[in-house]
Amino acid sequence: MRLALTAAFVLVALPAFAADHAVEIKGMKFVPATLEVAVGDTITFANADGAPHTATADDGAFDTGRLNKGQSKQVTVAAAGDHAFKCLVHPMMKGTVTAK
Ligand SMILES: [Cu+2]
């Protein structure tokens, strides 16, 4: 009985523990460029470069907007699937967020 109650609590409580993932933008690259997250998780993109960057999902799932040096932005990944993203200022900078 106690075990069942504990299991029920864990199942109900899980969505509250959305994780935050960190991506550094450095040397004209996303580090890491490939992430696996759970739906509802957040990702904080931080720009360490002198150049401005964005992290913009091709499918519109998230967009940091323009980040200047030292700026960061937290986005929420609300939809499951593979979200390819790139920097709109430097379209050769690419990455993929896979949300399950
Ligand atoms: Cu860029």
Coordinates of N, CA and C and ligand atoms in Angstrom, one line a residue, residues 52-54 87 89-90 93, ligand 1:
P52 N 26.7 38.7 -32.7 CA 25.3 38.4 -32.3 C 24.9 37.1 -32.9
H53 N 24.1 36.3 -32.1 CA 23.5 35.1 -32.6 C 22.1 34.9 -32.2
T54 N 21.4 34.0 -32.9 CA 20.1 33.6 -32.5 C 20.1 32.1 -32.4
C87 N 21.2 29.7 -36.5 CA 21.4 31.1 -36.2 C 20.9 31.9 -37.4
V89 N 21.5 34.9 -38.1 CA 22.6 35.8 -38.5 C 23.7 35.0 -39.3
H90 N 23.9 33.8 -38.9 CA 24.9 32.9 -39.5 C 24.2 31.5 -39.8
M93 N 25.4 28.0 -38.9 CA 25.4 27.5 -37.5 C 24.1 26.7 -37.3
Ligands
CU1 CU 25.3 33.5 -35.3

